[in-house]
Amino acid sequence: MGAQRDDGGYLTVRVVESIRLSPSLIRVVFDASNHGGFNTSGVPDEIVHLYFPADGESAPPEMTRRNGVLGHHDGVARECRNYTVRRWDGDRITIDFVDHVGGVAADWARSAEPGMALGMWGTRSWYGPPADTEWMLLIADLPGLPALCRALEQLPAGLRAHAIVEVAHDDDVQDMRSAASVTMDWRVAGNGRAPSELSDAVRAYEIPTGTGYVWFGGEASAGRAVRKYFRGDVGIPAKRLAIVGYWRDDKEAWLERYERVADSLIDDYERIALTGMGEAEAEIHWDEILERAGL
């Protein structure tokens, strides 16, 4: 819920180069020269849906429309994952993959070579600071790091920003560039390897005066703790808060619990959609509903 969507189109992209950035990150640059109507939104946390080849395929086929729905309608099971665009320069789309055991995308990125192909569809985004924002707090673990980096690069001079980032290894720390006045707090923690320190780091942060904006991209339960702090303790309005749960540390158990109550939750989802509330506020209400359901 709550995302800004641009259905754009579908295209097949091919690897131009693959670079090992750090112990945890693999950068893959794609050629998207046949993009047609598929264009960047320019929003720092825009994601694209990546479709991986099925067994026996070198690339997924083009999507087609059936009854107005764009998709693969051939009955073939293909893995799909959402990934943040680290950089979008004309015909070149750069994605930083987190290298972790057991991940379909990570396995693919580890072996990526020039000429290999994926399907790509999108885009979708959450980041949207109001025009009067005077300071920003950006929080992320490894999956959220590409969006955080892109956001910092786009900030204007004169804005104050603080970033809290959890990585898995000391060598995952990256150089940051920004025209804004930026301070960084790097933590080697979380990321499924150790307890997260993001919530504690956020609570230790001295909130500046003036109008602010908070963006979070990372593990869902850590994001919930951050959301509850800023909404309940600090009282930040919904329009100044974007919490994006990129992944779940307990995904399999969470999905099992969700399936047991999914029908009633869908009714709640529809009621929220009918209220006409803003996207950011709807996102918060949806997470509160999930929490009450034990999710």
Short mmCIF file of C-alpha atoms in Angstrom, two decimals:
data_model
loop_
_atom_site.label_atom_id
_atom_site.label_comp_id
_atom_site.label_asym_id
_atom_site.label_seq_id
_atom_site.Cartn_x
_atom_site.Cartn_y
_atom_site.Cartn_z
CA MET A 1 0.00 0.00 0.00
CA GLY A 2 0.93 3.65 -0.27
CA ALA A 3 3.41 3.49 -3.14
CA GLN A 4 3.46 5.85 -6.08
CA ARG A 5 3.06 3.71 -9.19
CA ASP A 6 3.99 4.22 -12.83
CA ASP A 7 3.13 1.04 -14.73
CA GLY A 8 5.41 2.16 -17.57
CA GLY A 9 6.07 -0.89 -19.69
CA TYR A 10 8.06 -4.09 -19.96
CA LEU A 11 11.43 -4.52 -21.58
CA THR A 12 14.27 -6.99 -21.87
CA VAL A 13 17.57 -5.63 -20.52
CA ARG A 14 21.03 -7.07 -21.08
CA VAL A 15 24.08 -6.95 -18.84
CA VAL A 16 26.78 -4.48 -19.87
CA GLU A 17 29.07 -5.09 -16.91
CA SER A 18 29.11 -6.65 -13.45
CA ILE A 19 31.31 -5.30 -10.65
CA ARG A 20 31.96 -6.58 -7.13
CA LEU A 21 31.57 -3.40 -5.04
CA SER A 22 32.12 -4.92 -1.61
CA PRO A 23 31.73 -8.22 0.28
CA SER A 24 27.95 -7.72 0.24
CA LEU A 25 27.21 -5.78 -2.94
CA ILE A 26 27.36 -6.65 -6.64
CA ARG A 27 26.73 -3.85 -9.14
CA VAL A 28 25.18 -4.81 -12.47
CA VAL A 29 24.77 -2.28 -15.28
CA PHE A 30 22.06 -3.04 -17.85
CA ASP A 31 21.56 -1.82 -21.40
CA ALA A 32 17.97 -0.58 -21.71
CA SER A 33 18.29 1.08 -25.11
CA ASN A 34 15.01 -0.43 -26.33
CA HIS A 35 13.09 1.08 -23.44
CA GLY A 36 10.18 2.54 -25.44
CA GLY A 37 7.83 4.12 -22.91
CA PHE A 38 9.71 2.69 -19.94
CA ASN A 39 11.32 5.70 -18.23
CA THR A 40 12.69 6.67 -14.86
CA SER A 41 10.50 8.54 -12.42
CA GLY A 42 13.63 10.19 -11.02
CA VAL A 43 12.50 9.35 -7.48
CA PRO A 44 15.46 8.04 -5.44
CA ASP A 45 13.76 4.90 -4.14
CA GLU A 46 12.07 3.85 -7.39
CA ILE A 47 12.02 0.09 -7.79
CA VAL A 48 11.71 -2.12 -10.84
CA HIS A 49 10.39 -5.68 -10.99
CA LEU A 50 13.04 -8.06 -12.31
CA TYR A 51 11.92 -11.26 -14.04
CA PHE A 52 14.49 -14.06 -14.14
CA PRO A 53 14.66 -16.68 -16.89
CA ALA A 54 12.92 -19.99 -16.25
CA ASP A 55 14.78 -23.26 -16.80
CA GLY A 56 15.74 -23.54 -20.46
CA GLU A 57 15.30 -19.81 -21.17
CA SER A 58 18.04 -17.31 -21.95
CA ALA A 59 15.57 -14.52 -21.11
CA PRO A 60 11.88 -14.26 -20.25
CA PRO A 61 9.67 -13.49 -23.27
CA GLU A 62 8.07 -10.11 -23.79
CA MET A 63 4.90 -9.48 -21.79
CA THR A 64 1.57 -9.30 -23.57
CA ARG A 65 -1.80 -7.84 -22.61
CA ARG A 66 -4.71 -10.16 -21.94
CA ASN A 67 -8.04 -8.65 -20.83
CA GLY A 68 -6.16 -5.41 -20.22
CA VAL A 69 -3.56 -7.03 -17.95
CA LEU A 70 0.12 -6.86 -18.91
CA GLY A 71 1.94 -10.07 -17.99
CA HIS A 72 3.46 -13.40 -18.95
CA HIS A 73 0.37 -15.41 -19.84
CA ASP A 74 2.14 -18.61 -20.86
CA GLY A 75 1.76 -20.49 -17.57
CA VAL A 76 5.53 -20.70 -17.04
CA ALA A 77 6.72 -20.11 -13.45
CA ARG A 78 9.35 -17.38 -13.36
CA GLU A 79 10.94 -15.81 -10.31
CA CYS A 80 10.37 -12.08 -9.86
CA ARG A 81 12.01 -9.74 -7.36
CA ASN A 82 11.79 -5.99 -6.68
CA TYR A 83 15.00 -3.98 -6.77
CA THR A 84 15.87 -0.33 -6.29
CA VAL A 85 17.45 1.48 -9.22
CA ARG A 86 20.80 2.80 -8.03
CA ARG A 87 21.33 4.92 -11.14
CA TRP A 88 19.39 5.53 -14.35
CA ASP A 89 21.43 7.30 -17.03
CA GLY A 90 19.54 7.31 -20.32
CA ASP A 91 19.93 3.82 -21.74
CA ARG A 92 21.89 2.50 -18.74
CA ILE A 93 20.16 1.18 -15.60
CA THR A 94 22.37 0.31 -12.62
CA ILE A 95 21.23 -2.03 -9.85
CA ASP A 96 23.22 -2.97 -6.75
CA PHE A 97 22.38 -6.53 -5.65
CA VAL A 98 22.90 -7.65 -2.05
CA ASP A 99 24.90 -10.88 -2.10
CA HIS A 100 23.37 -13.33 0.37
CA VAL A 101 22.94 -17.09 0.59
CA GLY A 102 19.78 -18.56 -0.88
CA GLY A 103 18.61 -15.53 -2.83
CA VAL A 104 17.41 -16.05 -6.41
CA ALA A 105 18.55 -12.56 -7.44
CA ALA A 106 21.84 -12.85 -5.56
CA ASP A 107 22.61 -16.19 -7.21
CA TRP A 108 21.91 -14.66 -10.62
CA ALA A 109 23.97 -11.50 -9.95
CA ARG A 110 26.92 -13.56 -8.73
CA SER A 111 27.21 -15.18 -12.15
CA ALA A 112 26.11 -12.17 -14.26
CA GLU A 113 28.16 -11.64 -17.42
CA PRO A 114 27.81 -9.24 -20.38
CA GLY A 115 25.01 -10.31 -22.68
CA MET A 116 22.90 -12.08 -20.04
CA ALA A 117 19.29 -10.88 -20.00
CA LEU A 118 16.43 -10.18 -17.61
CA GLY A 119 12.90 -8.92 -17.95
CA MET A 120 12.16 -5.57 -16.29
CA TRP A 121 8.87 -3.87 -15.45
CA GLY A 122 8.04 -0.87 -13.30
CA THR A 123 8.34 1.59 -11.67
CA ARG A 124 7.17 2.24 -8.11
CA SER A 125 8.36 4.59 -5.35
CA TRP A 126 7.63 5.96 -1.85
CA TYR A 127 10.04 8.85 -1.23
CA GLY A 128 8.35 12.26 -1.29
CA PRO A 129 9.61 15.00 1.06
CA PRO A 130 7.34 18.07 1.21
CA ALA A 131 8.71 21.21 -0.44
CA ASP A 132 9.23 22.97 2.90
CA THR A 133 11.54 20.25 4.32
CA GLU A 134 14.51 21.77 6.19
CA TRP A 135 16.17 18.59 7.46
CA MET A 136 16.10 14.91 6.60
CA LEU A 137 16.82 11.66 8.37
CA LEU A 138 17.52 8.70 6.08
CA ILE A 139 17.79 5.18 7.55
CA ALA A 140 18.69 1.96 5.73
CA ASP A 141 20.31 -1.44 5.85
CA LEU A 142 21.96 -3.04 2.81
CA PRO A 143 18.83 -3.49 0.63
CA GLY A 144 17.87 0.14 1.25
CA LEU A 145 21.38 1.51 0.75
CA PRO A 146 21.11 2.14 -3.04
CA ALA A 147 18.03 4.33 -2.54
CA LEU A 148 19.66 6.17 0.36
CA CYS A 149 22.77 6.87 -1.72
CA ARG A 150 20.70 8.14 -4.62
CA ALA A 151 18.64 10.36 -2.32
CA LEU A 152 21.77 11.94 -0.84
CA GLU A 153 23.15 12.60 -4.32
CA GLN A 154 19.97 14.46 -5.24
CA LEU A 155 19.69 16.66 -2.15
CA PRO A 156 20.23 20.38 -2.73
CA ALA A 157 22.80 22.59 -1.05
CA GLY A 158 21.58 24.17 2.17
CA LEU A 159 19.58 21.16 3.35
CA ARG A 160 20.68 19.31 6.50
CA ALA A 161 20.66 15.54 6.36
CA HIS A 162 21.69 12.70 8.64
CA ALA A 163 21.97 9.09 7.47
CA ILE A 164 22.04 5.94 9.60
CA VAL A 165 23.15 2.84 7.70
CA GLU A 166 23.66 -0.78 8.73
CA VAL A 167 26.03 -2.90 6.66
CA ALA A 168 27.28 -6.46 7.10
CA HIS A 169 31.03 -5.79 6.84
CA ASP A 170 33.38 -2.87 7.39
CA ASP A 171 34.27 -2.99 3.69
CA ASP A 172 30.61 -2.38 2.73
CA VAL A 173 30.93 1.27 3.81
CA GLN A 174 30.74 3.55 0.77
CA ASP A 175 31.86 7.06 -0.05
CA MET A 176 28.92 9.45 -0.14
CA ARG A 177 28.55 12.55 -2.27
CA SER A 178 25.98 15.25 -1.73
CA ALA A 179 25.56 18.99 -2.15
CA ALA A 180 23.66 19.00 1.15
CA SER A 181 25.23 19.17 4.60
CA VAL A 182 25.32 15.44 5.45
CA THR A 183 26.46 13.49 8.50
CA MET A 184 26.81 9.70 8.40
CA ASP A 185 26.40 7.02 11.08
CA TRP A 186 27.64 3.66 9.77
CA ARG A 187 26.89 0.52 11.78
CA VAL A 188 28.14 -3.03 11.17
CA ALA A 189 25.03 -4.84 12.40
CA GLY A 190 21.66 -6.24 11.32
CA ASN A 191 21.22 -7.55 7.77
CA GLY A 192 20.25 -11.00 9.02
CA ARG A 193 23.71 -11.51 10.53
CA ALA A 194 23.35 -9.75 13.90
CA PRO A 195 20.70 -7.80 15.86
CA SER A 196 19.72 -4.52 14.25
CA GLU A 197 20.85 -1.26 15.86
CA LEU A 198 18.73 1.00 13.67
CA SER A 199 15.96 1.66 16.18
CA ASP A 200 18.41 2.48 18.98
CA ALA A 201 20.41 4.73 16.67
CA VAL A 202 17.26 6.59 15.64
CA ARG A 203 16.25 7.15 19.26
CA ALA A 204 19.73 8.47 20.04
CA TYR A 205 19.53 10.98 17.20
CA GLU A 206 18.89 14.56 18.33
CA ILE A 207 16.02 15.78 16.19
CA PRO A 208 16.75 19.20 14.68
CA THR A 209 14.44 22.18 14.87
CA GLY A 210 12.38 23.05 11.83
CA THR A 211 10.34 20.92 9.46
CA GLY A 212 11.80 17.51 8.73
CA TYR A 213 11.30 14.35 6.71
CA VAL A 214 12.16 10.76 7.65
CA TRP A 215 12.71 7.95 5.15
CA PHE A 216 13.43 4.33 6.09
CA GLY A 217 14.33 1.46 3.77
CA GLY A 218 15.20 -1.88 5.34
CA GLU A 219 14.00 -4.83 7.41
CA ALA A 220 10.28 -4.55 8.17
CA SER A 221 10.31 -5.04 11.93
CA ALA A 222 13.07 -2.45 12.36
CA GLY A 223 11.01 -0.11 10.20
CA ARG A 224 7.96 -0.68 12.40
CA ALA A 225 9.95 0.30 15.50
CA VAL A 226 11.11 3.48 13.74
CA ARG A 227 7.58 4.27 12.63
CA LYS A 228 6.13 3.81 16.13
CA TYR A 229 8.81 6.05 17.63
CA PHE A 230 8.25 8.93 15.24
CA ARG A 231 4.47 8.65 15.19
CA GLY A 232 3.90 7.89 18.87
CA ASP A 233 6.77 9.54 20.74
CA VAL A 234 7.78 12.38 18.43
CA GLY A 235 4.46 13.05 16.70
CA ILE A 236 5.76 13.51 13.16
CA PRO A 237 2.86 13.88 10.66
CA ALA A 238 2.31 11.00 8.23
CA LYS A 239 3.21 13.14 5.21
CA ARG A 240 6.71 13.61 6.65
CA LEU A 241 7.38 9.92 7.17
CA ALA A 242 8.02 7.10 4.65
CA ILE A 243 8.73 3.63 6.04
CA VAL A 244 9.55 1.03 3.39
CA GLY A 245 9.90 -2.58 4.54
CA TYR A 246 12.25 -4.05 1.94
CA TRP A 247 12.49 -7.50 3.51
CA ARG A 248 11.57 -9.57 6.59
CA ASP A 249 14.00 -11.41 8.82
CA ASP A 250 11.29 -14.00 9.60
CA LYS A 251 9.70 -14.13 6.15
CA GLU A 252 8.60 -17.76 6.07
CA ALA A 253 6.99 -17.70 9.52
CA TRP A 254 5.39 -14.32 8.74
CA LEU A 255 3.86 -15.64 5.52
CA GLU A 256 2.39 -18.62 7.34
CA ARG A 257 0.74 -16.34 9.89
CA TYR A 258 -0.47 -13.98 7.16
CA GLU A 259 -2.18 -16.76 5.19
CA ARG A 260 -4.31 -17.62 8.23
CA VAL A 261 -5.81 -14.12 8.45
CA ALA A 262 -5.44 -12.87 4.87
CA ASP A 263 -9.16 -12.73 4.06
CA SER A 264 -10.05 -10.42 6.94
CA LEU A 265 -7.00 -8.25 6.29
CA ILE A 266 -7.99 -7.77 2.66
CA ASP A 267 -11.32 -6.38 3.89
CA ASP A 268 -9.42 -3.92 6.10
CA TYR A 269 -7.20 -2.99 3.14
CA GLU A 270 -10.23 -2.21 1.01
CA ARG A 271 -11.77 -0.08 3.75
CA ILE A 272 -8.58 2.00 3.94
CA ALA A 273 -8.53 2.42 0.17
CA LEU A 274 -12.11 3.76 0.23
CA THR A 275 -11.41 6.45 2.84
CA GLY A 276 -9.47 8.63 0.43
CA MET A 277 -6.66 9.23 2.93
CA GLY A 278 -3.22 10.13 1.62
CA GLU A 279 -0.77 7.40 0.63
CA ALA A 280 1.65 7.98 3.50
CA GLU A 281 -1.13 7.88 6.11
CA ALA A 282 -2.66 4.78 4.49
CA GLU A 283 0.70 3.02 4.66
CA ILE A 284 0.91 3.70 8.39
CA HIS A 285 -2.65 2.51 9.03
CA TRP A 286 -1.99 -0.68 7.08
CA ASP A 287 1.11 -1.46 9.14
CA GLU A 288 -0.88 -0.84 12.33
CA ILE A 289 -3.51 -3.32 11.13
CA LEU A 290 -0.79 -5.90 10.46
CA GLU A 291 0.64 -5.36 13.93
CA ARG A 292 -2.72 -5.83 15.62
CA ALA A 293 -3.07 -9.08 13.68
CA GLY A 294 0.24 -10.27 15.13
CA LEU A 295 2.11 -9.73 11.88
#
